PDB file of C-alpha atoms and ligand atoms in Angstrom:
ATOM      1  CA  UNK A   7      91.439  87.911  65.044  1.00  0.00           C
ATOM      2  CA  UNK A   8      88.506  90.322  65.802  1.00  0.00           C
ATOM      3  CA  UNK A   9      89.075  93.474  67.384  1.00  0.00           C
ATOM      4  CA  UNK A  10      86.627  95.913  68.831  1.00  0.00           C
ATOM      5  CA  UNK A  11      86.738  98.995  70.154  1.00  0.00           C
ATOM      6  CA  UNK A  12      83.557 100.152  72.134  1.00  0.00           C
ATOM      7  CA  UNK A  13      83.129 103.697  73.797  1.00  0.00           C
ATOM      8  CA  UNK A  14      83.381 102.121  77.511  1.00  0.00           C
ATOM      9  CA  UNK A  15      84.212  99.470  79.412  1.00  0.00           C
ATOM     10  CA  UNK A  16      80.321  99.177  80.068  1.00  0.00           C
ATOM     11  CA  UNK A  17      79.655  99.072  76.416  1.00  0.00           C
ATOM     12  CA  UNK A  18      82.482  96.136  76.353  1.00  0.00           C
ATOM     13  CA  UNK A  19      80.955  93.879  79.190  1.00  0.00           C
ATOM     14  CA  UNK A  20      77.458  94.518  76.974  1.00  0.00           C
ATOM     15  CA  UNK A  21      78.930  93.296  73.829  1.00  0.00           C
ATOM     16  CA  UNK A  22      80.664  90.852  75.640  1.00  0.00           C
ATOM     17  CA  UNK A  23      77.373  89.031  77.850  1.00  0.00           C
ATOM     18  CA  UNK A  24      75.292  89.353  74.193  1.00  0.00           C
ATOM     19  CA  UNK A  25      77.704  87.138  72.914  1.00  0.00           C
ATOM     20  CA  UNK A  26      77.247  84.461  76.222  1.00  0.00           C
ATOM     21  CA  UNK A  27      73.741  84.953  75.841  1.00  0.00           C
ATOM     22  CA  UNK A  28      73.823  84.081  72.253  1.00  0.00           C
ATOM     23  CA  UNK A  29      75.921  80.776  72.289  1.00  0.00           C
ATOM     24  CA  UNK A  30      73.305  79.952  75.608  1.00  0.00           C
ATOM     25  CA  UNK A  31      70.554  80.472  73.153  1.00  0.00           C
ATOM     26  CA  UNK A  32      71.764  78.397  70.386  1.00  0.00           C
ATOM     27  CA  UNK A  33      73.489  75.606  71.798  1.00  0.00           C
ATOM     28  CA  UNK A  34      71.111  72.798  73.841  1.00  0.00           C
ATOM     29  CA  UNK A  35      73.289  72.248  76.358  1.00  0.00           C
ATOM     30  CA  UNK A  36      76.162  74.962  76.240  1.00  0.00           C
ATOM     31  CA  UNK A  37      79.593  74.331  77.644  1.00  0.00           C
ATOM     32  CA  UNK A  38      81.195  78.379  79.111  1.00  0.00           C
ATOM     33  CA  UNK A  39      84.719  78.412  79.852  1.00  0.00           C
ATOM     34  CA  UNK A  40      83.895  81.280  83.033  1.00  0.00           C
ATOM     35  CA  UNK A  41      86.625  84.021  83.959  1.00  0.00           C
ATOM     36  CA  UNK A  42      86.921  86.079  87.027  1.00  0.00           C
ATOM     37  CA  UNK A  43      88.575  90.063  87.841  1.00  0.00           C
ATOM     38  CA  UNK A  44      87.322  93.232  88.245  1.00  0.00           C
ATOM     39  CA  UNK A  45      87.224  92.987  84.506  1.00  0.00           C
ATOM     40  CA  UNK A  46      84.334  90.981  84.286  1.00  0.00           C
ATOM     41  CA  UNK A  47      81.816  91.939  86.981  1.00  0.00           C
ATOM     42  CA  UNK A  48      79.506  93.634  84.698  1.00  0.00           C
ATOM     43  CA  UNK A  49      79.600  90.697  81.519  1.00  0.00           C
ATOM     44  CA  UNK A  50      77.728  88.783  85.243  1.00  0.00           C
ATOM     45  CA  UNK A  51      75.617  91.842  85.767  1.00  0.00           C
ATOM     46  CA  UNK A  52      74.077  91.741  82.774  1.00  0.00           C
ATOM     47  CA  UNK A  53      73.877  87.981  82.364  1.00  0.00           C
ATOM     48  CA  UNK A  54      72.053  88.364  85.415  1.00  0.00           C
ATOM     49  CA  UNK A  55      69.968  91.125  83.991  1.00  0.00           C
ATOM     50  CA  UNK A  56      69.418  88.659  80.746  1.00  0.00           C
ATOM     51  CA  UNK A  57      68.168  86.175  82.688  1.00  0.00           C
ATOM     52  CA  UNK A  58      65.675  88.424  85.409  1.00  0.00           C
ATOM     53  CA  UNK A  59      64.142  90.562  82.049  1.00  0.00           C
ATOM     54  CA  UNK A  60      64.530  88.209  79.238  1.00  0.00           C
ATOM     55  CA  UNK A  61      64.593  84.890  79.971  1.00  0.00           C
ATOM     56  CA  UNK A  62      67.286  83.588  79.296  1.00  0.00           C
ATOM     57  CA  UNK A  63      68.080  80.077  81.384  1.00  0.00           C
ATOM     58  CA  UNK A  64      70.986  78.984  81.673  1.00  0.00           C
ATOM     59  CA  UNK A  65      69.411  75.762  83.241  1.00  0.00           C
ATOM     60  CA  UNK A  66      71.310  73.398  80.861  1.00  0.00           C
ATOM     61  CA  UNK A  67      74.556  75.064  80.784  1.00  0.00           C
ATOM     62  CA  UNK A  68      77.984  73.598  81.810  1.00  0.00           C
ATOM     63  CA  UNK A  69      80.410  76.499  82.797  1.00  0.00           C
ATOM     64  CA  UNK A  70      84.258  75.756  83.926  1.00  0.00           C
ATOM     65  CA  UNK A  71      86.323  78.311  85.299  1.00  0.00           C
ATOM     66  CA  UNK A  72      90.259  79.153  83.805  1.00  0.00           C
ATOM     67  CA  UNK A  73      91.644  79.444  87.487  1.00  0.00           C
ATOM     68  CA  UNK A  74      91.614  78.927  91.307  1.00  0.00           C
ATOM     69  CA  UNK A  75      93.895  79.942  94.394  1.00  0.00           C
ATOM     70  CA  UNK A  76      95.405  77.088  95.880  1.00  0.00           C
ATOM     71  CA  UNK A  77      94.965  77.709  99.855  1.00  0.00           C
ATOM     72  CA  UNK A  78      91.375  79.664  99.493  1.00  0.00           C
ATOM     73  CA  UNK A  79      88.667  77.554 100.571  1.00  0.00           C
ATOM     74  CA  UNK A  80      85.281  78.471  98.647  1.00  0.00           C
ATOM     75  CA  UNK A  81      83.965  80.824 101.637  1.00  0.00           C
ATOM     76  CA  UNK A  82      86.866  82.718 101.466  1.00  0.00           C
ATOM     77  CA  UNK A  83      85.944  86.042  99.535  1.00  0.00           C
ATOM     78  CA  UNK A  84      88.986  86.315  97.316  1.00  0.00           C
ATOM     79  CA  UNK A  85      88.718  82.993  96.014  1.00  0.00           C
ATOM     80  CA  UNK A  86      87.129  82.254  92.888  1.00  0.00           C
ATOM     81  CA  UNK A  87      84.328  80.161  93.561  1.00  0.00           C
ATOM     82  CA  UNK A  88      83.039  82.836  95.753  1.00  0.00           C
ATOM     83  CA  UNK A  89      83.309  85.190  92.927  1.00  0.00           C
ATOM     84  CA  UNK A  90      81.384  83.055  90.769  1.00  0.00           C
ATOM     85  CA  UNK A  91      78.973  82.309  93.392  1.00  0.00           C
ATOM     86  CA  UNK A  92      77.909  85.723  94.069  1.00  0.00           C
ATOM     87  CA  UNK A  93      78.684  87.341  90.995  1.00  0.00           C
ATOM     88  CA  UNK A  94      76.528  85.013  88.985  1.00  0.00           C
ATOM     89  CA  UNK A  95      75.710  81.130  89.960  1.00  0.00           C
ATOM     90  CA  UNK A  96      73.595  82.101  93.046  1.00  0.00           C
ATOM     91  CA  UNK A  97      71.827  84.624  90.786  1.00  0.00           C
ATOM     92  CA  UNK A  98      70.521  82.823  87.837  1.00  0.00           C
ATOM     93  CA  UNK A  99      68.838  79.073  87.165  1.00  0.00           C
ATOM     94  CA  UNK A 100      72.517  77.337  86.707  1.00  0.00           C
ATOM     95  CA  UNK A 101      72.859  73.956  88.720  1.00  0.00           C
ATOM     96  CA  UNK A 102      75.987  74.128  90.501  1.00  0.00           C
ATOM     97  CA  UNK A 103      77.027  70.813  90.275  1.00  0.00           C
ATOM     98  CA  UNK A 104      76.866  71.700  86.251  1.00  0.00           C
ATOM     99  CA  UNK A 105      79.726  74.373  87.716  1.00  0.00           C
ATOM    100  CA  UNK A 106      83.662  73.253  88.011  1.00  0.00           C
ATOM    101  CA  UNK A 107      85.889  75.380  89.251  1.00  0.00           C
ATOM    102  CA  UNK A 108      89.562  73.240  90.749  1.00  0.00           C
ATOM    103  CA  UNK A 109      88.767  73.362  94.636  1.00  0.00           C
ATOM    104  CA  UNK A 110      91.828  75.568  96.300  1.00  0.00           C
ATOM    105  CA  UNK A 111      91.496  73.445  99.289  1.00  0.00           C
ATOM    106  CA  UNK A 112      92.024  70.217  97.846  1.00  0.00           C
ATOM    107  CA  UNK A 113      95.281  68.368  97.880  1.00  0.00           C
ATOM    108  CA  UNK A 114      96.365  69.991  94.717  1.00  0.00           C
ATOM    109  CA  UNK A 115      97.694  67.437  93.402  1.00  0.00           C
ATOM    110  CA  UNK A 116      94.410  65.281  93.445  1.00  0.00           C
ATOM    111  CA  UNK A 117      92.473  68.795  92.354  1.00  0.00           C
ATOM    112  CA  UNK A 118      94.649  68.905  89.121  1.00  0.00           C
ATOM    113  CA  UNK A 119      94.039  65.523  88.081  1.00  0.00           C
ATOM    114  CA  UNK A 120      90.146  66.022  88.459  1.00  0.00           C
ATOM    115  CA  UNK A 121      90.164  69.491  86.986  1.00  0.00           C
ATOM    116  CA  UNK A 122      91.982  67.654  83.888  1.00  0.00           C
ATOM    117  CA  UNK A 123      89.688  64.739  83.656  1.00  0.00           C
ATOM    118  CA  UNK A 124      86.881  67.444  83.284  1.00  0.00           C
ATOM    119  CA  UNK A 125      88.159  69.566  80.696  1.00  0.00           C
ATOM    120  CA  UNK A 126      89.195  66.813  78.415  1.00  0.00           C
ATOM    121  CA  UNK A 127      85.656  65.619  78.384  1.00  0.00           C
ATOM    122  CA  UNK A 128      83.572  68.788  78.598  1.00  0.00           C
ATOM    123  CA  UNK A 129      84.716  70.866  75.608  1.00  0.00           C
ATOM    124  CA  UNK A 130      83.711  74.404  75.317  1.00  0.00           C
ATOM    125  CA  UNK A 131      81.670  76.036  73.234  1.00  0.00           C
ATOM    126  CA  UNK A 132      82.919  79.067  74.404  1.00  0.00           C
ATOM    127  CA  UNK A 133      85.956  80.763  75.998  1.00  0.00           C
ATOM    128  CA  UNK A 134      86.005  84.041  78.067  1.00  0.00           C
ATOM    129  CA  UNK A 135      89.352  86.046  79.061  1.00  0.00           C
ATOM    130  CA  UNK A 136      90.309  88.385  80.848  1.00  0.00           C
ATOM    131  CA  UNK A 137      94.077  89.879  80.681  1.00  0.00           C
ATOM    132  CA  UNK A 138      96.521  90.345  83.536  1.00  0.00           C
ATOM    133  CA  UNK A 139      99.254  93.179  82.912  1.00  0.00           C
ATOM    134  CA  UNK A 140     101.476  91.505  82.493  1.00  0.00           C
ATOM    135  CA  UNK A 141      99.676  89.518  79.767  1.00  0.00           C
ATOM    136  CA  UNK A 142      98.810  86.584  81.445  1.00  0.00           C
ATOM    137  CA  UNK A 143      95.657  84.573  80.584  1.00  0.00           C
ATOM    138  CA  UNK A 144      93.875  82.312  83.506  1.00  0.00           C
ATOM    139  CA  UNK A 145      97.536  82.491  85.570  1.00  0.00           C
ATOM    140  CA  UNK A 146      99.362  81.285  82.643  1.00  0.00           C
ATOM    141  CA  UNK A 147     102.139  83.461  83.705  1.00  0.00           C
ATOM    142  CA  UNK A 148     104.844  84.849  81.469  1.00  0.00           C
ATOM    143  CA  UNK A 149     107.365  82.166  80.666  1.00  0.00           C
ATOM    144  CA  UNK A 150     109.959  80.623  78.296  1.00  0.00           C
ATOM    145  CA  UNK A 151     107.624  78.304  76.351  1.00  0.00           C
ATOM    146  CA  UNK A 152     103.771  77.845  76.453  1.00  0.00           C
ATOM    147  CA  UNK A 153     102.300  74.919  79.229  1.00  0.00           C
ATOM    148  CA  UNK A 154      99.623  73.244  76.794  1.00  0.00           C
ATOM    149  CA  UNK A 155      97.756  71.487  79.659  1.00  0.00           C
ATOM    150  CA  UNK A 156      95.683  72.482  83.185  1.00  0.00           C
ATOM    151  CA  UNK A 157      98.901  73.105  86.125  1.00  0.00           C
ATOM    152  CA  UNK A 158      99.896  74.278  89.167  1.00  0.00           C
ATOM    153  CA  UNK A 159     101.311  77.822  88.914  1.00  0.00           C
ATOM    154  CA  UNK A 160     103.526  79.947  90.905  1.00  0.00           C
ATOM    155  CA  UNK A 161     102.397  83.455  90.824  1.00  0.00           C
ATOM    156  CA  UNK A 162     104.088  86.574  89.191  1.00  0.00           C
ATOM    157  CA  UNK A 163     104.584  88.904  92.057  1.00  0.00           C
ATOM    158  CA  UNK A 164     103.585  91.766  89.362  1.00  0.00           C
ATOM    159  CA  UNK A 165      99.855  89.629  89.583  1.00  0.00           C
ATOM    160  CA  UNK A 166      99.984  88.822  93.238  1.00  0.00           C
ATOM    161  CA  UNK A 167     100.882  92.914  93.678  1.00  0.00           C
ATOM    162  CA  UNK A 168      97.696  93.764  91.118  1.00  0.00           C
ATOM    163  CA  UNK A 169      95.577  91.286  92.951  1.00  0.00           C
ATOM    164  CA  UNK A 170      96.572  92.453  96.495  1.00  0.00           C
ATOM    165  CA  UNK A 171      93.735  95.119  95.856  1.00  0.00           C
ATOM    166  CA  UNK A 172      91.398  92.263  96.679  1.00  0.00           C
ATOM    167  CA  UNK A 173      92.993  91.687  99.755  1.00  0.00           C
ATOM    168  CA  UNK A 174      93.930  92.854 102.783  1.00  0.00           C
ATOM    169  CA  UNK A 175      97.693  93.022 102.144  1.00  0.00           C
ATOM    170  CA  UNK A 176      99.972  91.439 100.039  1.00  0.00           C
ATOM    171  CA  UNK A 177     100.789  88.808 102.194  1.00  0.00           C
ATOM    172  CA  UNK A 178      97.082  87.726 102.422  1.00  0.00           C
ATOM    173  CA  UNK A 179      97.747  86.868  98.323  1.00  0.00           C
ATOM    174  CA  UNK A 180      98.446  83.385  97.704  1.00  0.00           C
ATOM    175  CA  UNK A 181     101.685  82.242  96.402  1.00  0.00           C
ATOM    176  CA  UNK A 182     100.307  79.507  93.593  1.00  0.00           C
ATOM    177  CA  UNK A 183      97.355  78.759  91.779  1.00  0.00           C
ATOM    178  CA  UNK A 184      96.061  75.776  89.446  1.00  0.00           C
ATOM    179  CA  UNK A 185      94.830  77.331  86.247  1.00  0.00           C
ATOM    180  CA  UNK A 186      93.876  76.035  82.407  1.00  0.00           C
ATOM    181  CA  UNK A 187      97.169  75.763  80.221  1.00  0.00           C
ATOM    182  CA  UNK A 188      97.467  77.604  77.063  1.00  0.00           C
ATOM    183  CA  UNK A 189      96.355  74.441  75.215  1.00  0.00           C
ATOM    184  CA  UNK A 190      93.339  73.798  77.169  1.00  0.00           C
ATOM    185  CA  UNK A 191      92.535  78.054  76.416  1.00  0.00           C
ATOM    186  CA  UNK A 192      92.893  77.269  73.062  1.00  0.00           C
ATOM    187  CA  UNK A 193      90.799  74.124  72.398  1.00  0.00           C
ATOM    188  CA  UNK A 194      87.760  76.482  72.824  1.00  0.00           C
ATOM    189  CA  UNK A 195      85.726  76.970  69.571  1.00  0.00           C
ATOM    190  CA  UNK A 196      84.922  80.270  69.917  1.00  0.00           C
ATOM    191  CA  UNK A 197      87.440  83.006  72.535  1.00  0.00           C
ATOM    192  CA  UNK A 198      86.734  86.340  73.942  1.00  0.00           C
ATOM    193  CA  UNK A 199      88.888  88.038  75.517  1.00  0.00           C
ATOM    194  CA  UNK A 200      87.729  91.728  77.624  1.00  0.00           C
ATOM    195  CA  UNK A 201      90.717  94.365  78.257  1.00  0.00           C
ATOM    196  CA  UNK A 202      89.969  96.979  80.886  1.00  0.00           C
ATOM    197  CA  UNK A 203      92.858  99.056  82.797  1.00  0.00           C
ATOM    198  CA  UNK A 204      95.029 101.342  82.109  1.00  0.00           C
ATOM    199  CA  UNK A 205      97.558  98.939  83.115  1.00  0.00           C
ATOM    200  CA  UNK A 206      96.563  96.024  80.386  1.00  0.00           C
ATOM    201  CA  UNK A 207      97.466  98.975  77.463  1.00  0.00           C
ATOM    202  CA  UNK A 208     100.819  97.416  76.718  1.00  0.00           C
ATOM    203  CA  UNK A 209      99.395  93.567  76.815  1.00  0.00           C
ATOM    204  CA  UNK A 210      96.607  95.151  74.136  1.00  0.00           C
ATOM    205  CA  UNK A 211      99.158  96.580  72.533  1.00  0.00           C
ATOM    206  CA  UNK A 212     101.409  93.380  72.310  1.00  0.00           C
ATOM    207  CA  UNK A 213      98.259  91.021  71.222  1.00  0.00           C
ATOM    208  CA  UNK A 214      96.411  93.510  68.122  1.00  0.00           C
ATOM    209  CA  UNK A 215      99.494  95.634  67.070  1.00  0.00           C
ATOM    210  CA  UNK A 216     101.450  92.908  64.987  1.00  0.00           C
ATOM    211  CA  UNK A 217     101.914  89.231  64.114  1.00  0.00           C
ATOM    212  CA  UNK A 218     104.614  88.064  67.126  1.00  0.00           C
ATOM    213  CA  UNK A 219     103.724  85.030  69.022  1.00  0.00           C
ATOM    214  CA  UNK A 220     105.550  85.616  72.533  1.00  0.00           C
ATOM    215  CA  UNK A 221     105.680  83.136  75.669  1.00  0.00           C
ATOM    216  CA  UNK A 222     106.223  86.065  77.651  1.00  0.00           C
ATOM    217  CA  UNK A 223     102.745  87.649  76.388  1.00  0.00           C
ATOM    218  CA  UNK A 224     100.935  84.929  77.135  1.00  0.00           C
ATOM    219  CA  UNK A 225      97.709  86.162  75.884  1.00  0.00           C
ATOM    220  CA  UNK A 226      99.802  86.882  71.762  1.00  0.00           C
ATOM    221  CA  UNK A 227      99.246  83.087  71.593  1.00  0.00           C
ATOM    222  CA  UNK A 228      95.707  84.156  71.058  1.00  0.00           C
ATOM    223  CA  UNK A 229      96.817  84.914  67.188  1.00  0.00           C
ATOM    224  CA  UNK A 230      97.040  81.440  66.537  1.00  0.00           C
ATOM    225  CA  UNK A 231      93.082  80.658  67.513  1.00  0.00           C
ATOM    226  CA  UNK A 232      90.460  81.078  64.281  1.00  0.00           C
ATOM    227  CA  UNK A 233      87.759  82.756  65.601  1.00  0.00           C
ATOM    228  CA  UNK A 234      88.881  84.931  68.829  1.00  0.00           C
ATOM    229  CA  UNK A 235      87.302  88.258  69.717  1.00  0.00           C
ATOM    230  CA  UNK A 236      89.323  91.485  71.090  1.00  0.00           C
ATOM    231  CA  UNK A 237      86.607  93.577  72.949  1.00  0.00           C
ATOM    232  CA  UNK A 238      88.530  96.976  74.227  1.00  0.00           C
ATOM    233  CA  UNK A 239      87.346 100.594  75.603  1.00  0.00           C
ATOM    234  CA  UNK A 240      89.022 102.788  72.507  1.00  0.00           C
ATOM    235  CA  UNK A 241      90.659 104.654  74.984  1.00  0.00           C
ATOM    236  CA  UNK A 242      93.242 101.887  75.221  1.00  0.00           C
ATOM    237  CA  UNK A 243      93.726 101.528  71.299  1.00  0.00           C
ATOM    238  CA  UNK A 244      97.387 101.493  70.970  1.00  0.00           C
TER     239      UNK A 244
HETATM  240  C1  GLP B 306      93.335  87.256  87.807  1.00  0.00           C
HETATM  241  C2  GLP B 306      92.929  86.138  87.070  1.00  0.00           C
HETATM  242  C3  GLP B 306      92.767  86.526  85.069  1.00  0.00           C
HETATM  243  C4  GLP B 306      92.051  87.964  84.984  1.00  0.00           C
HETATM  244  C5  GLP B 306      93.269  88.795  85.698  1.00  0.00           C
HETATM  245  C6  GLP B 306      92.610  90.421  85.510  1.00  0.00           C
HETATM  246  O1  GLP B 306      94.638  86.921  87.624  1.00  0.00           O
HETATM  247  N1  GLP B 306      93.680  84.953  86.720  1.00  0.00           N
HETATM  248  O2  GLP B 306      92.106  85.192  84.282  1.00  0.00           O
HETATM  249  O3  GLP B 306      91.898  87.840  83.602  1.00  0.00           O
HETATM  250  O4  GLP B 306      92.922  88.233  87.036  1.00  0.00           O
HETATM  251  O5  GLP B 306      91.850  90.758  86.601  1.00  0.00           O
HETATM  252  P1  GLP B 306      91.028  92.155  86.301  1.00  0.00           P
HETATM  253  O6  GLP B 306      90.117  91.403  85.580  1.00  0.00           O
HETATM  254  O7  GLP B 306      90.625  92.122  87.688  1.00  0.00           O
HETATM  255  O8  GLP B 306      92.415  93.189  86.488  1.00  0.00           O
END
């Protein structure tokens, strides 16, 4: 595992965006696994800038997102479809037909089956990851074991509380989501995890300070992947 401590979150986001742009330039029909959350906003802002100023094109790129809340329509400001459209897809030359985010309003079992099928037929060159304060990746919450495949998850109260800052109140935060499984995440050729926020310090320490893999801190599974880079502002270093 490669660890990169940067001056601040801006430098970390720029580095991650440059890595994504490299994949897009190198792979003719790149498939990117994407993530949402406050941590990713500057990554997408940088990619939009690369598109506008440096001619980086997403015209041949396919994307698949990690997860989506169940019960939020795509028009909902906090749905991950809305997040991706407004921060990235609407601002670059990507064909939205080539962007996969499980639909939160469809019957969950049908949405899940379609998501699993898409993942099975689209190997990812790159997977972008953030991390929850409890160590979750995607919406793979702490548990007794790792779930390999995409699945429906009941969100941890810690996650609902953390994410309630984007909603009017915690009661508005959905209780369930569809997420890629740990096995899906680990299948990507290259993984980059961007850590932002003092509340992620403990998860970062579990990830980079020792070799233990523990389903109670899901991000620790990344230690088993052969091409993972963890990027974080130096003030979060353990
Ligand atoms: C959500 C997403 C995760 C993301 C996490 C961190 O829970 N499902 O994929 O990593 O948020 O969010 P933030 O960047 O807002 O701290």
